[in-house]
JSON list of C-alpha atoms in Angstrom, two decimals:
[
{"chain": "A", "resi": 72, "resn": "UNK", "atom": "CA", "xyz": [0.00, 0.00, 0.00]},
{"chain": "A", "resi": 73, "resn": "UNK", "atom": "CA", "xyz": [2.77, 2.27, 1.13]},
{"chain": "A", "resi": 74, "resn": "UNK", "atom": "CA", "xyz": [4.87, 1.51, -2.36]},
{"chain": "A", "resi": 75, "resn": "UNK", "atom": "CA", "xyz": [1.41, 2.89, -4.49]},
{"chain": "A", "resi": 76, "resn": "UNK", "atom": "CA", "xyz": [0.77, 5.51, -2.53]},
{"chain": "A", "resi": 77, "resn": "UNK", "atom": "CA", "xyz": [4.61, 6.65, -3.16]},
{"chain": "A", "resi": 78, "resn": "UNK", "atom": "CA", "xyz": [3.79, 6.31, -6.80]},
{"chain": "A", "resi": 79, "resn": "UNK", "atom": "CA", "xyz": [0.96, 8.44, -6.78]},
{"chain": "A", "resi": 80, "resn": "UNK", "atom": "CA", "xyz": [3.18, 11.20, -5.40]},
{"chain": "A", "resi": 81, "resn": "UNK", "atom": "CA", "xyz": [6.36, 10.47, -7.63]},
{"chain": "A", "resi": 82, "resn": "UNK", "atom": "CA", "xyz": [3.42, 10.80, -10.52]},
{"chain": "A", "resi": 83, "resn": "UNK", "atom": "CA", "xyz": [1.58, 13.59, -9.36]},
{"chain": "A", "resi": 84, "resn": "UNK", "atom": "CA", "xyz": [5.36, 15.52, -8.50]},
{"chain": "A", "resi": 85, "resn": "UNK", "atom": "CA", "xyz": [6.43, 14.70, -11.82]},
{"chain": "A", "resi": 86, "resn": "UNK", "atom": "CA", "xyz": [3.61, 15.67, -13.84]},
{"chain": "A", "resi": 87, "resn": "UNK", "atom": "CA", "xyz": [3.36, 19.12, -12.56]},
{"chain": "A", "resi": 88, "resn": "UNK", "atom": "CA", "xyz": [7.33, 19.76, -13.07]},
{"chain": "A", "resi": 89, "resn": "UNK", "atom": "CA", "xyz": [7.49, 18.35, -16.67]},
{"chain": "A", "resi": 90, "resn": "UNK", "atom": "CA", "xyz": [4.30, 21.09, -17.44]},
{"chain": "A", "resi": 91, "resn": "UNK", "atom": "CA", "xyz": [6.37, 24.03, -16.18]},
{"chain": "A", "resi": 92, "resn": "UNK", "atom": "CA", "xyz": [7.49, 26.82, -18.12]},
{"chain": "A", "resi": 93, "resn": "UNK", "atom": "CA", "xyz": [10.54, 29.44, -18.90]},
{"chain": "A", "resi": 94, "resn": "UNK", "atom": "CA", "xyz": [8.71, 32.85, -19.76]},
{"chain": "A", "resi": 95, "resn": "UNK", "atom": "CA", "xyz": [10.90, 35.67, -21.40]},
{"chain": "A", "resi": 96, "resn": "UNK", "atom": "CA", "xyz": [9.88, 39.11, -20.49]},
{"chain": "A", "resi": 97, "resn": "UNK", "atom": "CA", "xyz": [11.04, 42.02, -22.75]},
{"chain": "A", "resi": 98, "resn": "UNK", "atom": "CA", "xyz": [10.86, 45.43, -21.32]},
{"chain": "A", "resi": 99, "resn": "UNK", "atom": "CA", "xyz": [9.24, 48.27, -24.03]},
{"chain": "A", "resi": 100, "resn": "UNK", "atom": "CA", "xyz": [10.78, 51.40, -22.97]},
{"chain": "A", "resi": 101, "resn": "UNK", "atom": "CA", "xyz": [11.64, 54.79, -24.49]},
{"chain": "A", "resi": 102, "resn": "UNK", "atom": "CA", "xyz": [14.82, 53.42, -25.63]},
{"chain": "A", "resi": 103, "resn": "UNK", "atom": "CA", "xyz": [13.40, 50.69, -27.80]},
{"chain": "A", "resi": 104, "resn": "UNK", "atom": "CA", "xyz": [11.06, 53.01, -29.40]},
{"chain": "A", "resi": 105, "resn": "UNK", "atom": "CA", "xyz": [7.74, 53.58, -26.97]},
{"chain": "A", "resi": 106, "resn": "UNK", "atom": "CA", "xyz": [6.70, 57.27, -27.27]},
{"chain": "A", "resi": 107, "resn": "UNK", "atom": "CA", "xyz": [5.96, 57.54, -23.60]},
{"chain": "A", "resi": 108, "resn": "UNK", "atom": "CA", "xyz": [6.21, 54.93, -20.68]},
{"chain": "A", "resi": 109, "resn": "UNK", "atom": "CA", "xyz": [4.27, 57.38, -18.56]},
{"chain": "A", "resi": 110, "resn": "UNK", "atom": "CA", "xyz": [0.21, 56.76, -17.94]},
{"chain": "A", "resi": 111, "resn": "UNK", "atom": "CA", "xyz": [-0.75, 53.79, -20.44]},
{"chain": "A", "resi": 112, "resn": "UNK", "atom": "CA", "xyz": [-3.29, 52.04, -21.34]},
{"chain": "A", "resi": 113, "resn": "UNK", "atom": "CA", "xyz": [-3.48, 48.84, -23.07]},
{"chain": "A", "resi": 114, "resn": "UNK", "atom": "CA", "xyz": [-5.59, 46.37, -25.51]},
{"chain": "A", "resi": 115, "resn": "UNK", "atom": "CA", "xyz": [-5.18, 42.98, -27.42]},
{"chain": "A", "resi": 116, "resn": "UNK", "atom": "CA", "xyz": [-6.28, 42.83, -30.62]},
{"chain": "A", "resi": 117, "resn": "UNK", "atom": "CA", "xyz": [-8.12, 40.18, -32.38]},
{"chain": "A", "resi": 118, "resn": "UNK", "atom": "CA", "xyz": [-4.34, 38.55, -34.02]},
{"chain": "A", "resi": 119, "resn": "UNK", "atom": "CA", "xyz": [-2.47, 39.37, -30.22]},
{"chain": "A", "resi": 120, "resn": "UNK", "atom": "CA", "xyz": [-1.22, 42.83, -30.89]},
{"chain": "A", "resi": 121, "resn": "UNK", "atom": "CA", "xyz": [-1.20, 44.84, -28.23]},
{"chain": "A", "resi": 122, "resn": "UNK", "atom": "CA", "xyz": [-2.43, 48.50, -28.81]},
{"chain": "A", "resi": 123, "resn": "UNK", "atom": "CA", "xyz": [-0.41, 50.92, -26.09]},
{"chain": "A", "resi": 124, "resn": "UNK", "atom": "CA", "xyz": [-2.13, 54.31, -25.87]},
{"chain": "A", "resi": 125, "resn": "UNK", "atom": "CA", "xyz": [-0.29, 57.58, -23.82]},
{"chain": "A", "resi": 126, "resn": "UNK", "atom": "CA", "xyz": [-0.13, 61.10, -23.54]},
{"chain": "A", "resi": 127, "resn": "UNK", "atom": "CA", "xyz": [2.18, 60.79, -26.69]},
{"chain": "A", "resi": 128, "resn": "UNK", "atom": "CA", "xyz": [-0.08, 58.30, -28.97]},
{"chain": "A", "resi": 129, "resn": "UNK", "atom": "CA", "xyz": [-0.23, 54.90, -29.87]},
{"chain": "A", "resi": 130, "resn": "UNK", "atom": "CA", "xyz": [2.40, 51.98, -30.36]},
{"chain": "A", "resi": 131, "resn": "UNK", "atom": "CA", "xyz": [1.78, 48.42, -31.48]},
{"chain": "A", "resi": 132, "resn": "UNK", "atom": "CA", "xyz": [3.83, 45.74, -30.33]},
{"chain": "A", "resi": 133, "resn": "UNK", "atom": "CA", "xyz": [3.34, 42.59, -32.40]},
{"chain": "A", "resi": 134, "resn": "UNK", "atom": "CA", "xyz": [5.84, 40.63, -30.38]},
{"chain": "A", "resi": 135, "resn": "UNK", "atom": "CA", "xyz": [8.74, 41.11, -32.27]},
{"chain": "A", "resi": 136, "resn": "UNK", "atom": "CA", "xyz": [8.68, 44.79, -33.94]},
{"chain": "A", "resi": 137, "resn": "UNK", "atom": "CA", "xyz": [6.88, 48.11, -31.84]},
{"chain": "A", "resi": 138, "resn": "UNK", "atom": "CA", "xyz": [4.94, 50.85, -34.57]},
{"chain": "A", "resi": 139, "resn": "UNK", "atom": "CA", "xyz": [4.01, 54.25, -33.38]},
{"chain": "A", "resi": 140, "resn": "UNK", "atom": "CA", "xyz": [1.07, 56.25, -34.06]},
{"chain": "A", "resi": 141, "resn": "UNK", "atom": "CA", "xyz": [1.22, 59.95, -33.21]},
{"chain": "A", "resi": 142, "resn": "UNK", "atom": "CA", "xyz": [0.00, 63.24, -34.80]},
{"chain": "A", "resi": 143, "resn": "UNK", "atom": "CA", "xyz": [1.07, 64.53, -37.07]},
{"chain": "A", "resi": 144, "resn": "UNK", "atom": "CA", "xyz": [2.48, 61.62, -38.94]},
{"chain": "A", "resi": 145, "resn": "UNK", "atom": "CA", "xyz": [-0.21, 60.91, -40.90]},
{"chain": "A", "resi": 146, "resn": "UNK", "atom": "CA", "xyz": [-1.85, 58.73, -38.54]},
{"chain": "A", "resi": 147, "resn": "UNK", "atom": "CA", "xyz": [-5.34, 60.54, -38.67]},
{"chain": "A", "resi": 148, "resn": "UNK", "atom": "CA", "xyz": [-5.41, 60.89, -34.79]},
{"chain": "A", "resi": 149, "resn": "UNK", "atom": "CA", "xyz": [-6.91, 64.28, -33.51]},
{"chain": "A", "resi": 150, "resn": "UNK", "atom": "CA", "xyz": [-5.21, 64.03, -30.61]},
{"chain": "A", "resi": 151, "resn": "UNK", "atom": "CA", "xyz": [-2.01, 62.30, -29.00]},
{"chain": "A", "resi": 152, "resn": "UNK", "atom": "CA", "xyz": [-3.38, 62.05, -25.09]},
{"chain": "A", "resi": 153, "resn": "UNK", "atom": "CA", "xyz": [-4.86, 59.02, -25.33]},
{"chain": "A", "resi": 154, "resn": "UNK", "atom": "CA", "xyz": [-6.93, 57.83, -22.48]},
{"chain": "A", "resi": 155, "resn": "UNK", "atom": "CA", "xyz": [-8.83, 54.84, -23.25]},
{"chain": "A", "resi": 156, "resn": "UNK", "atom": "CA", "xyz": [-8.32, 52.41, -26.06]},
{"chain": "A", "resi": 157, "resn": "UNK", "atom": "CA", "xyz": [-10.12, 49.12, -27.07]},
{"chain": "A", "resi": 158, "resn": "UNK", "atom": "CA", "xyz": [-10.69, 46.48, -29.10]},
{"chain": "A", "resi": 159, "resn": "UNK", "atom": "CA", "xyz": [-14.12, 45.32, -29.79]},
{"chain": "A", "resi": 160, "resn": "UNK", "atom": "CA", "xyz": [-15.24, 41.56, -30.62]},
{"chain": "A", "resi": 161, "resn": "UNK", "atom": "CA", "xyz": [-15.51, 42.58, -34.33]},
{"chain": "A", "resi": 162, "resn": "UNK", "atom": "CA", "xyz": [-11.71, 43.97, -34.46]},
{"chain": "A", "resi": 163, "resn": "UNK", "atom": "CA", "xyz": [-12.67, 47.28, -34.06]},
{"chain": "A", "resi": 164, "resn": "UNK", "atom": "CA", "xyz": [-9.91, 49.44, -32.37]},
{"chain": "A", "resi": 165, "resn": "UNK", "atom": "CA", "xyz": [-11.54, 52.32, -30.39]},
{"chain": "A", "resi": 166, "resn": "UNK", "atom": "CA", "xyz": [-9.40, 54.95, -29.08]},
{"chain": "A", "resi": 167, "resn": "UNK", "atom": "CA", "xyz": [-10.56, 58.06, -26.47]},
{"chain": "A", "resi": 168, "resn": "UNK", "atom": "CA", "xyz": [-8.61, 61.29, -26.35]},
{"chain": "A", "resi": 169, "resn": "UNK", "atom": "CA", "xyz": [-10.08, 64.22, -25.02]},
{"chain": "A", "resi": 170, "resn": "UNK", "atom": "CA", "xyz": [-10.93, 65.79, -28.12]},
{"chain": "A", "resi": 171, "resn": "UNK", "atom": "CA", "xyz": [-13.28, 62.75, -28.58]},
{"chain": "A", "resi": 172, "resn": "UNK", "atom": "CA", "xyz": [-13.99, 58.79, -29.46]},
{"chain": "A", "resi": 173, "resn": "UNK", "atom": "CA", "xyz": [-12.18, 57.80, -32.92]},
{"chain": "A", "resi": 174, "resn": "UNK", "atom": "CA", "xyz": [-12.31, 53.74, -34.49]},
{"chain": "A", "resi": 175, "resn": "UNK", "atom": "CA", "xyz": [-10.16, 52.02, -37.26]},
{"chain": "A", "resi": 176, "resn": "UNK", "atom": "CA", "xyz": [-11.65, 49.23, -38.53]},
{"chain": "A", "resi": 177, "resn": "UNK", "atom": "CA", "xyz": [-10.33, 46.64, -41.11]},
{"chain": "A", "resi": 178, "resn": "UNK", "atom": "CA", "xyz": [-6.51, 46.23, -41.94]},
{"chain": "A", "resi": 179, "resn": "UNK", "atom": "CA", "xyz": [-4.24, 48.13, -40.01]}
]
């Protein structure tokens, strides 16, 4: 009785170590290309980009590459201070500033 009992334990021991695993942060700073690291607020995307909105605009990370948004670089913002942003069920990206609520839909 004792010797199943100690392989139950050895099972249950071993199980849960073989399922562990190694995560690798990365740290999105100024430095790597984030236009502010101050006051942020964050979304996921429909694909698992996440949307960063600031005081500065928006940056996508994709995982491996970080794209900025800001005015006036063409990105059709009408304002940089960002203070909400979301993404809807549909893929909508919604986006508050205070000079009012703004969407992109579609490819982006």
């Amino acid at each position: 009785m004792i010797r199943y009992l100690f392989l139950l334990f050895l099972g249950c021991f071993t199980s849960k170590v073989s399922i562990a695993q190694n995560y690798v942060f990365r740290h999105l700073t100024t430095t790597n290309g984030m236009l502010s690291d101050l006051r942020i607020c964050l979304t996921e995307d429909r694909i698992g980009r996440l949307w960063i909105g600031s005081e500065e605009g928006i940056n996508v990370f994709d995982g491996y590459q970080l794209s900025s948004y800001s005015k006036p670089d063409n990105s059709a913002l009408s304002d940089n201070n960002i203070t909400n942003i979301f993404c809807d069920k549909q893929g909508t990206i919604w986006v508050s500033t205070p000079s009012g609520v703004q969407y992109k839909k579609g490819k982006y």
